[in-house]
PDB file of C-alpha atoms and ligand atoms in Angstrom:
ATOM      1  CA  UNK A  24     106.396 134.015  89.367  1.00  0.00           C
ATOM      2  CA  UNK A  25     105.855 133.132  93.254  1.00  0.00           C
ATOM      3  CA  UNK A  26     109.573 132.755  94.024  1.00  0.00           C
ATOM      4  CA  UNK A  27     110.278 131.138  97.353  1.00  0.00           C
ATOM      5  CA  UNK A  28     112.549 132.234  99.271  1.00  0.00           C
ATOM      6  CA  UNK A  29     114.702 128.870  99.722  1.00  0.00           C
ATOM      7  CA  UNK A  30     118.169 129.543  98.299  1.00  0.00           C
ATOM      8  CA  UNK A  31     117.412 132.806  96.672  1.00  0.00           C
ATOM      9  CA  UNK A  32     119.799 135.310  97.124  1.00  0.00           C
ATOM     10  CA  UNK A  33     117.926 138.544  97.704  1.00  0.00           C
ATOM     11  CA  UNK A  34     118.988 140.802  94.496  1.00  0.00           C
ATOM     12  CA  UNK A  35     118.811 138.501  92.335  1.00  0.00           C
ATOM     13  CA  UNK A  36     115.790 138.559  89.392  1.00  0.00           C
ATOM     14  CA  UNK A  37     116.088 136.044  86.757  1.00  0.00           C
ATOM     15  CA  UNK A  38     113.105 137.447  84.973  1.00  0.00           C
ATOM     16  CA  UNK A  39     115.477 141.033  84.664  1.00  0.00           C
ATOM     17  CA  UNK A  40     118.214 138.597  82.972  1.00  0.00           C
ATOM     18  CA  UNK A  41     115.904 136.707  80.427  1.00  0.00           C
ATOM     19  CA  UNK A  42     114.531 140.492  79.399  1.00  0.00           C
ATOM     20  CA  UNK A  43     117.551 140.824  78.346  1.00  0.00           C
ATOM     21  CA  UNK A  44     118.117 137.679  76.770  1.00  0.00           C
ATOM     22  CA  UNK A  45     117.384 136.403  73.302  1.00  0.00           C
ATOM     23  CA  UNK A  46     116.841 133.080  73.629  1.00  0.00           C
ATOM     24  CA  UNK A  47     116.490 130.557  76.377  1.00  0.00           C
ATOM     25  CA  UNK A  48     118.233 126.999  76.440  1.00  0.00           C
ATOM     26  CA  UNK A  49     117.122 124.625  78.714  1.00  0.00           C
ATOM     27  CA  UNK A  50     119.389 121.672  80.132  1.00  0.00           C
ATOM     28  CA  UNK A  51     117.719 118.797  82.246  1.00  0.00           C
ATOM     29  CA  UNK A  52     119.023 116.356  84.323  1.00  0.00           C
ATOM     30  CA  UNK A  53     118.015 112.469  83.217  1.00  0.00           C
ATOM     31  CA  UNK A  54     118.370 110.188  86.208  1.00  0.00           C
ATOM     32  CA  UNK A  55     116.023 111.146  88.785  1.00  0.00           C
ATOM     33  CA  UNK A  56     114.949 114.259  87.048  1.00  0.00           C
ATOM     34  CA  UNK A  57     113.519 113.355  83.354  1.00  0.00           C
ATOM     35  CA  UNK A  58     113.437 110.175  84.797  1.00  0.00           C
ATOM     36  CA  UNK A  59     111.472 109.165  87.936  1.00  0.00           C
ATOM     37  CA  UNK A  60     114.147 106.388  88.850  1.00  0.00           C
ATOM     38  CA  UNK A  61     118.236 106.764  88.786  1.00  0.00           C
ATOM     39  CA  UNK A  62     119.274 103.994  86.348  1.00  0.00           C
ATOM     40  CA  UNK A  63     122.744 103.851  87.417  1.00  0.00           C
ATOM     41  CA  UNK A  64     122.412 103.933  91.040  1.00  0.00           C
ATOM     42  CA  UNK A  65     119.066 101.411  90.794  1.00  0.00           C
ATOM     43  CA  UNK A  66     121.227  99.023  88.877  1.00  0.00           C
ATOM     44  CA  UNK A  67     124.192  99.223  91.184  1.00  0.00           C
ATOM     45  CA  UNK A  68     121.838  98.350  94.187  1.00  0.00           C
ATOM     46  CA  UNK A  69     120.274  95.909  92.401  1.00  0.00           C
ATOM     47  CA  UNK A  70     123.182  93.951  91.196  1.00  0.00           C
ATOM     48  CA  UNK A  71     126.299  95.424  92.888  1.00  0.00           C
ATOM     49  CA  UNK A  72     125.151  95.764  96.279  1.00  0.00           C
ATOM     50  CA  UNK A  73     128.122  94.783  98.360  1.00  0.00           C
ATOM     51  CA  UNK A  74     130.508  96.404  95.672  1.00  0.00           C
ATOM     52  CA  UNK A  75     128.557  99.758  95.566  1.00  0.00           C
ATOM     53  CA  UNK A  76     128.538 100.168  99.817  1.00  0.00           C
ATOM     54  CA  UNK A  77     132.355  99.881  99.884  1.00  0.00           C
ATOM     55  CA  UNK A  78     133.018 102.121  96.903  1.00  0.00           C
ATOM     56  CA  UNK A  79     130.561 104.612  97.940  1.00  0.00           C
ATOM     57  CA  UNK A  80     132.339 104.999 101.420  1.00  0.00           C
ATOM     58  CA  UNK A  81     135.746 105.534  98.904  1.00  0.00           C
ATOM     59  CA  UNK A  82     134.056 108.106  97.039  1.00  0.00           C
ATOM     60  CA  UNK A  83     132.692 109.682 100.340  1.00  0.00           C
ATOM     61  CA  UNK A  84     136.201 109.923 101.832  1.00  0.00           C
ATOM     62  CA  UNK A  85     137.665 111.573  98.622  1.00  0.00           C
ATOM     63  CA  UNK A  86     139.519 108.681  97.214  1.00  0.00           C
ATOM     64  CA  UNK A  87     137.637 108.099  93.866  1.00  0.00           C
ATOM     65  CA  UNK A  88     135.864 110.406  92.303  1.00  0.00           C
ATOM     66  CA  UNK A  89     132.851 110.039  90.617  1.00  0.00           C
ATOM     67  CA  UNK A  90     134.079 109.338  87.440  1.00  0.00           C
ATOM     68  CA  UNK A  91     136.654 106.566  88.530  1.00  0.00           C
ATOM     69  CA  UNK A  92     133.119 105.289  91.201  1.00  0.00           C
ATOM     70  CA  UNK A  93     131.473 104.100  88.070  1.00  0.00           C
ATOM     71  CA  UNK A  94     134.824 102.578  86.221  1.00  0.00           C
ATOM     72  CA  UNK A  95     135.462 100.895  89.486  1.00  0.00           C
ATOM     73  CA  UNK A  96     131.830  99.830  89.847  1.00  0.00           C
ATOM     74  CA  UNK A  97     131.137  98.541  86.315  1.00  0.00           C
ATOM     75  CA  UNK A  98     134.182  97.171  85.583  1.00  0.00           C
ATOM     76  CA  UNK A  99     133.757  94.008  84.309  1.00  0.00           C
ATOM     77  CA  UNK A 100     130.166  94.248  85.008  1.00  0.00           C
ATOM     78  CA  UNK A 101     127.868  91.401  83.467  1.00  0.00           C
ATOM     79  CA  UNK A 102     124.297  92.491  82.647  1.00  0.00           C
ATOM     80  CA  UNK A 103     123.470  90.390  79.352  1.00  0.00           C
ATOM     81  CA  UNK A 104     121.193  93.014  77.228  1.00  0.00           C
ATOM     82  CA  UNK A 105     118.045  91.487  77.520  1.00  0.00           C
ATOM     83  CA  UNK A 106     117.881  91.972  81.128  1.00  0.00           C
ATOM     84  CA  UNK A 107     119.462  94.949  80.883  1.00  0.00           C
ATOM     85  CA  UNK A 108     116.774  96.129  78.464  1.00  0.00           C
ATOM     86  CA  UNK A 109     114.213  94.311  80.836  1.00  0.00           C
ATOM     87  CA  UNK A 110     115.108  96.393  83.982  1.00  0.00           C
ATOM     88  CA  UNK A 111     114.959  99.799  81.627  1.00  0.00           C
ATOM     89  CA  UNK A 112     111.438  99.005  80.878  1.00  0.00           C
ATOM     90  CA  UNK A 113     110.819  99.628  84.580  1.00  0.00           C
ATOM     91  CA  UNK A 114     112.039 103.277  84.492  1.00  0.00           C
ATOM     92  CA  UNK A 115     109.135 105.718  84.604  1.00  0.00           C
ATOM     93  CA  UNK A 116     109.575 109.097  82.870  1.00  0.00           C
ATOM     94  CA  UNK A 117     108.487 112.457  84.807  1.00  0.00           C
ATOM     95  CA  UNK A 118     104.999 113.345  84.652  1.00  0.00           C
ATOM     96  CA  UNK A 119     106.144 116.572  82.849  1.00  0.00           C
ATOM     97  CA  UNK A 120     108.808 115.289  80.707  1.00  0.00           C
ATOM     98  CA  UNK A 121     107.112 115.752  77.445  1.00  0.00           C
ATOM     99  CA  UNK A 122     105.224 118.637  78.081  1.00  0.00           C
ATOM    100  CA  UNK A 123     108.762 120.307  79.111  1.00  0.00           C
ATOM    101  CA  UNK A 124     109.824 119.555  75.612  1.00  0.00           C
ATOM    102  CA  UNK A 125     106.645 120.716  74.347  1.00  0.00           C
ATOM    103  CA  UNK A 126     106.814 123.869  76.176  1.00  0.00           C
ATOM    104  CA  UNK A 127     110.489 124.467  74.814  1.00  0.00           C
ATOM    105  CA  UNK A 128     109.336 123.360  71.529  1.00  0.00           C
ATOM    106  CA  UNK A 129     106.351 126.375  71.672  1.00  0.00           C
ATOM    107  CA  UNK A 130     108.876 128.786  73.644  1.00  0.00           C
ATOM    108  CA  UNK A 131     112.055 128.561  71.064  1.00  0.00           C
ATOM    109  CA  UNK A 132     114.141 127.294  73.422  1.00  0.00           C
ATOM    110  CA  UNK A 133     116.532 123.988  72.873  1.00  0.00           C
ATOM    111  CA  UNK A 134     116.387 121.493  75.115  1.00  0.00           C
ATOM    112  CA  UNK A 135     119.048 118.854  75.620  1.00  0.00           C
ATOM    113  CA  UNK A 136     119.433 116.618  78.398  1.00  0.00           C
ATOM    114  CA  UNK A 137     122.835 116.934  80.289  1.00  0.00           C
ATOM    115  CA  UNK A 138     123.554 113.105  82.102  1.00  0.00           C
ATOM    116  CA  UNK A 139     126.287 111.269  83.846  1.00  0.00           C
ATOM    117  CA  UNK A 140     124.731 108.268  83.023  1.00  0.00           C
ATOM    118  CA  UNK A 141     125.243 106.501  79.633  1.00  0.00           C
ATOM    119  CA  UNK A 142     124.140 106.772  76.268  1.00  0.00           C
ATOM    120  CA  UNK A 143     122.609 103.209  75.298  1.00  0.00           C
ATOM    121  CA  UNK A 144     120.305 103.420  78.248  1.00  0.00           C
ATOM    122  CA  UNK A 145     119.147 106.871  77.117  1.00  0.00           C
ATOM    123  CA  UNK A 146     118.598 105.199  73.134  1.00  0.00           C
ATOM    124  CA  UNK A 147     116.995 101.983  74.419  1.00  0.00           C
ATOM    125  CA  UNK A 148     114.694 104.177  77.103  1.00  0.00           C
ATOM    126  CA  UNK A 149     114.015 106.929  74.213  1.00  0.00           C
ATOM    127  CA  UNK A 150     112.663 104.002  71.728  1.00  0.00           C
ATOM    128  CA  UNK A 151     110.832 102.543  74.512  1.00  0.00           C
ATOM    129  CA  UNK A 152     108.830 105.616  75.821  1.00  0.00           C
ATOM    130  CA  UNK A 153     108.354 107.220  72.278  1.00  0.00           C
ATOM    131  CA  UNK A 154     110.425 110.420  72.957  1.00  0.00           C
ATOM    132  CA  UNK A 155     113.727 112.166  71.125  1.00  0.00           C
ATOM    133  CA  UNK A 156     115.873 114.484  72.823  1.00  0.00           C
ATOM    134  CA  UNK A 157     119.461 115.721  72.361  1.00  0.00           C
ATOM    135  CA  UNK A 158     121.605 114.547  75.204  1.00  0.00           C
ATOM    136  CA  UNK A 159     125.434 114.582  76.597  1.00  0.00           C
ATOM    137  CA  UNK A 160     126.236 111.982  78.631  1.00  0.00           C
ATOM    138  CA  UNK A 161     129.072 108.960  79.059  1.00  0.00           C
ATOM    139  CA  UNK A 162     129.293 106.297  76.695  1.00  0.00           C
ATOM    140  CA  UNK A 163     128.372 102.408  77.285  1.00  0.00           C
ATOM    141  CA  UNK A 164     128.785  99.465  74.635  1.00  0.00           C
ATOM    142  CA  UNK A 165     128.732  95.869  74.747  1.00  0.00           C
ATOM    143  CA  UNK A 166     131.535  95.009  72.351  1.00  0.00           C
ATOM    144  CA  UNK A 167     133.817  93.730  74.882  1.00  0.00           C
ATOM    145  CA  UNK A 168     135.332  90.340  75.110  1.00  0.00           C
ATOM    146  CA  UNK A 169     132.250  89.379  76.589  1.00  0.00           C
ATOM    147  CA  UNK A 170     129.220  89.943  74.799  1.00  0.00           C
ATOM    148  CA  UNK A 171     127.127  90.849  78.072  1.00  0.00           C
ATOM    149  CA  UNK A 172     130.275  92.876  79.641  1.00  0.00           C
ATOM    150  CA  UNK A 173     130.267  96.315  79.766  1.00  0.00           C
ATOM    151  CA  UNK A 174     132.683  98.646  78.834  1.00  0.00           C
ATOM    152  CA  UNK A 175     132.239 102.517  79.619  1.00  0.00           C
ATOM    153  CA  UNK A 176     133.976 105.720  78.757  1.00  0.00           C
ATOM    154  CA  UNK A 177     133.653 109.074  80.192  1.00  0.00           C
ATOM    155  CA  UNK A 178     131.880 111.988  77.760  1.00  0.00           C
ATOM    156  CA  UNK A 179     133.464 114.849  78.945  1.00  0.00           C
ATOM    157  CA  UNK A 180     135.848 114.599  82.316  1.00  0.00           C
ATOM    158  CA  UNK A 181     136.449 118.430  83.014  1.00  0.00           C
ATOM    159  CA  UNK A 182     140.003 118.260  85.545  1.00  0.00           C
ATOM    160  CA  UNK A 183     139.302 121.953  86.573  1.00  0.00           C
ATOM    161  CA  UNK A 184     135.880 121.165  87.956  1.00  0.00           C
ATOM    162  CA  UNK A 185     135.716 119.682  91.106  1.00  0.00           C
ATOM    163  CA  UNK A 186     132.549 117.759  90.437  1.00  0.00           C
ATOM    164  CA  UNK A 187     135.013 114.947  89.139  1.00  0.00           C
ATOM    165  CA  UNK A 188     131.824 113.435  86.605  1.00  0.00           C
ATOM    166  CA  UNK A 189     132.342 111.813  83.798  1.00  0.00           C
ATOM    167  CA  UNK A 190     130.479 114.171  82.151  1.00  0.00           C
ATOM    168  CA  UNK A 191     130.657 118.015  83.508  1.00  0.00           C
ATOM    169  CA  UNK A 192     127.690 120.048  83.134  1.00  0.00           C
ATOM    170  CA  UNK A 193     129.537 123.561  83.673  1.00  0.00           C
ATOM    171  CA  UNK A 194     131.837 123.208  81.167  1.00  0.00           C
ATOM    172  CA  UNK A 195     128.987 122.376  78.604  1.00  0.00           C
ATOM    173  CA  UNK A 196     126.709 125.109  79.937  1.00  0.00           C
ATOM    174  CA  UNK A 197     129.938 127.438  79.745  1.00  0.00           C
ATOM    175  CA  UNK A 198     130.471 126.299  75.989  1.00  0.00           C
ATOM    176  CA  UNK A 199     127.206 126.860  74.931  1.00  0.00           C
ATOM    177  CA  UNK A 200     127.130 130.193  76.683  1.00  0.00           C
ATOM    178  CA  UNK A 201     129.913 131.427  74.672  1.00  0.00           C
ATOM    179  CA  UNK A 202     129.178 129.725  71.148  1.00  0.00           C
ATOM    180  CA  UNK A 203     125.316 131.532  72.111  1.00  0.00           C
ATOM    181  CA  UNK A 204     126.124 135.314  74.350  1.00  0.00           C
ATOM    182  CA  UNK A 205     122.417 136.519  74.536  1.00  0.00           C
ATOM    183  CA  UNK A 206     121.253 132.739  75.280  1.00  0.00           C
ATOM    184  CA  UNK A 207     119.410 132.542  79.341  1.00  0.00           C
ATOM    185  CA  UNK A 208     120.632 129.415  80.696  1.00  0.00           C
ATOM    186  CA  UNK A 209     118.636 126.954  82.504  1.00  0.00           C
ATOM    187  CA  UNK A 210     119.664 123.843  84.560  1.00  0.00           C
ATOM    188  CA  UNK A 211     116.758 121.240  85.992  1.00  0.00           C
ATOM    189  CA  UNK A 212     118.328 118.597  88.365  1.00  0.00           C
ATOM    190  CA  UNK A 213     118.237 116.528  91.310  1.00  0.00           C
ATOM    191  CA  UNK A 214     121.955 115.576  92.296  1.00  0.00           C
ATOM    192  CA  UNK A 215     124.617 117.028  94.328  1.00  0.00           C
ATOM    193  CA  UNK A 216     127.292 114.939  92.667  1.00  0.00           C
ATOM    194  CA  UNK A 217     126.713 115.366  88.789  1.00  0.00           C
ATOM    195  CA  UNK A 218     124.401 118.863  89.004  1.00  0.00           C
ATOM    196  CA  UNK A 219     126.247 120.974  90.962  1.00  0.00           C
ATOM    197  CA  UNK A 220     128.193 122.190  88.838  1.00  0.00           C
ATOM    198  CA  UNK A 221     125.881 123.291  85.966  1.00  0.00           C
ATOM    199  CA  UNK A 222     123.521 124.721  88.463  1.00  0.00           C
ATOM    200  CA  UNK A 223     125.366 127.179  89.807  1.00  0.00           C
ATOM    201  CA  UNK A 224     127.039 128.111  86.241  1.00  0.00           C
ATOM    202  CA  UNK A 225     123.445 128.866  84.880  1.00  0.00           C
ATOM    203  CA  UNK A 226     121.380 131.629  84.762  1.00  0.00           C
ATOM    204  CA  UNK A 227     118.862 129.721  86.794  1.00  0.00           C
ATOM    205  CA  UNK A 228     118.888 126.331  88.425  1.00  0.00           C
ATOM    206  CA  UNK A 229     115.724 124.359  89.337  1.00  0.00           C
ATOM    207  CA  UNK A 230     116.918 121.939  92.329  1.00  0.00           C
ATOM    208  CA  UNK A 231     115.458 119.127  94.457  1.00  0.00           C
ATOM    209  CA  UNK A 232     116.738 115.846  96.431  1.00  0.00           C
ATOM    210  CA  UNK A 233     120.388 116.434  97.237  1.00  0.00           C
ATOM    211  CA  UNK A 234     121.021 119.333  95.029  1.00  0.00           C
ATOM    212  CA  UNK A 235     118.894 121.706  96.417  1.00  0.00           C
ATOM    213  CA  UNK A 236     120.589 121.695 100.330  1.00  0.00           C
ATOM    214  CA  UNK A 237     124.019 121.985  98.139  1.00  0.00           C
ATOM    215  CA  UNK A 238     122.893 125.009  96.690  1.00  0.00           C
ATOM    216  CA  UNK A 239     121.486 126.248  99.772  1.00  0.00           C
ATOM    217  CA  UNK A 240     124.633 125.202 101.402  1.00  0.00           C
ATOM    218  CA  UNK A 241     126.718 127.407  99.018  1.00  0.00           C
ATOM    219  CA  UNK A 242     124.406 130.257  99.145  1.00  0.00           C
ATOM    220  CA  UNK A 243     123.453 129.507  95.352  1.00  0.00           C
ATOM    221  CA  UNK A 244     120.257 131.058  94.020  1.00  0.00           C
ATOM    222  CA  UNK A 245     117.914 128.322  92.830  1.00  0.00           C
ATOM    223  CA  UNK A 246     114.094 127.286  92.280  1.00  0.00           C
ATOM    224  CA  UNK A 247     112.599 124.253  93.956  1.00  0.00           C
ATOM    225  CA  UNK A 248     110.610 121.657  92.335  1.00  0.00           C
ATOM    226  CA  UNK A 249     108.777 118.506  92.609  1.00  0.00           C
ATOM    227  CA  UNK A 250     107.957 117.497  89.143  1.00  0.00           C
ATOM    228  CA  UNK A 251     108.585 119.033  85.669  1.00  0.00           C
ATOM    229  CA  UNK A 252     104.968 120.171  85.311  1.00  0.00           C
ATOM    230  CA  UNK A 253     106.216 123.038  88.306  1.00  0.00           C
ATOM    231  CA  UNK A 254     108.800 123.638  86.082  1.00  0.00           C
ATOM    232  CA  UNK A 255     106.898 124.539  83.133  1.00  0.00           C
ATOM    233  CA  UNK A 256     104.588 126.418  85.228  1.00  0.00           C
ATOM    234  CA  UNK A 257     107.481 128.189  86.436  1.00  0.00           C
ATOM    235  CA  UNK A 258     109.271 128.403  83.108  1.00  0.00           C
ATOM    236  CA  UNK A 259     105.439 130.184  81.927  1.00  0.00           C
ATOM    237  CA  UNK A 260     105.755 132.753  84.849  1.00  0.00           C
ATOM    238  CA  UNK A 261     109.071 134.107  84.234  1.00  0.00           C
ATOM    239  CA  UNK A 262     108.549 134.244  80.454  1.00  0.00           C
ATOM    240  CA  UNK A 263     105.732 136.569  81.043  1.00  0.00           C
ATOM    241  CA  UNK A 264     107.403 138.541  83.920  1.00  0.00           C
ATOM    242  CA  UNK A 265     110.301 138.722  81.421  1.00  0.00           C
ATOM    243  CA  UNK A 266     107.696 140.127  78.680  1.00  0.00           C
ATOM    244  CA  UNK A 267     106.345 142.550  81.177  1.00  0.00           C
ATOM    245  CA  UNK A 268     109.330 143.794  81.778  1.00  0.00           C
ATOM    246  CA  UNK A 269     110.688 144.643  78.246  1.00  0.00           C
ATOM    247  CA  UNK A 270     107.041 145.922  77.641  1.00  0.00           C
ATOM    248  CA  UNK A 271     108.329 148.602  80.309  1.00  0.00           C
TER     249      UNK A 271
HETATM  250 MG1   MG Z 325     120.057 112.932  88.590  1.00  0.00          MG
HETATM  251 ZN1   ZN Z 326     131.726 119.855  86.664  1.00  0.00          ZN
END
């Protein structure tokens, strides 16, 4: 595996862990990682401009988090389905996305995507583009009083975690780690907000946009990427380092 050097800190082998491991489970990002665009952020600036600016600079000075961000934002948010469902059809998945799945498929590793968006944009998008995955994320329904309202709930807020999501990924990678002991964890994201945390809790984080300089930042070992076809590549590499090794 041609490691670079970005982020790595020096003693560090992940290919020595997996050896030792006896499966591998592989969480993945979905906005901006599985996905090419961020749904919530794209429909914030497309819709809640002004609204988003202001509660962005809130969030930035440490007086929402990112949790109470979206309740703020989406709060009585009108988006009648149909266009809702019209401005999903313009999300593009990763060139790699399915052949990451395939390659976990082939590799007996799980896969399940890890998101602080919401669920009914991950159904309607997984109908759309002919793919299944498992996934974790916040919840989103239109049964309000409004039939084109939204109304949101969190699907996991973790108060010990500072990454204030909706959703935290550590404490799901942490769960799975101990329901699973010999398991390798991996995380694949792009996001300093939502994928800190579940980067640097897994056995080996593949980072880019503004989660890779927070991993740098913190000294965090990780593995850059541009699409998810380096990340199988990668994935391939340290499989077979990994076999090498236990071969002896
Ligand atoms: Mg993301
Ligand atoms: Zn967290």
């Amino acid at each position: 595996m041609t490691r670079s050097s970005e982020g790595l800190t020096p003693n560090y082998d992940p290919a020595a862990k997996l050896a030792e491991s006896t499966c591998i489970t592989v969480f993945c990002d979905f906005d901006g990682t599985y996905s090419v665009q961020d749904v919530g952020s794209s429909i914030a600036r497309k819709y809640l401009g002004e609204r988003r600016t202001e509660l962005w600079d809130r969030y930035e000075q440490g007086i929402v988090d990112a949790w109470e961000y979206n309740v703020e934002l989406f709060t009585g948010f009108k988006l009648p389905p149909a266009d809702l469902h019209a401005f999903l059809e313009t999300i593009d998945l990763d060139p790699g996305a399915r052949e990451l799945q395939a390659w976990c498929a082939d590799n007996n590793a799980s896969f399940r995507i890890l998101s602080d968006g919401f669920d009914y944009n991950l159904d309607w998008l997984q109908r759309h583009n002919g793919v299944t995955f498992d996934y974790m994320c916040n919840h989103l329904e239109y049964t309000g009083v409004a039939a084109d309202e939204w109304q949101i709930a969190p699907g996991g807020r973790n108060a010990s975690c500072d990454c204030g999501t909706g959703t935290c990924k550590s404490q799901i990678i942490r769960a799975q780690s101990k329901q699973r002991p010999g398991a390798f964890t991996v995380h694949i994201g792009n996001g300093r907000v939502s994928d800190l945390c579940g980067a640097i809790e897994a056995d080996l984080a593949f980072a880019k946009d503004t989660l890779a300089p927070a991993l740098q930042e913190r000294k965090q070992p990780f593995e850059p990427f541009e699409t998810l076809v380096d990340v199988v590549d990668q994935l391939s590499a340290l499989v077979s380092e990994a076999q090498a090794l236990r071969a002896g």
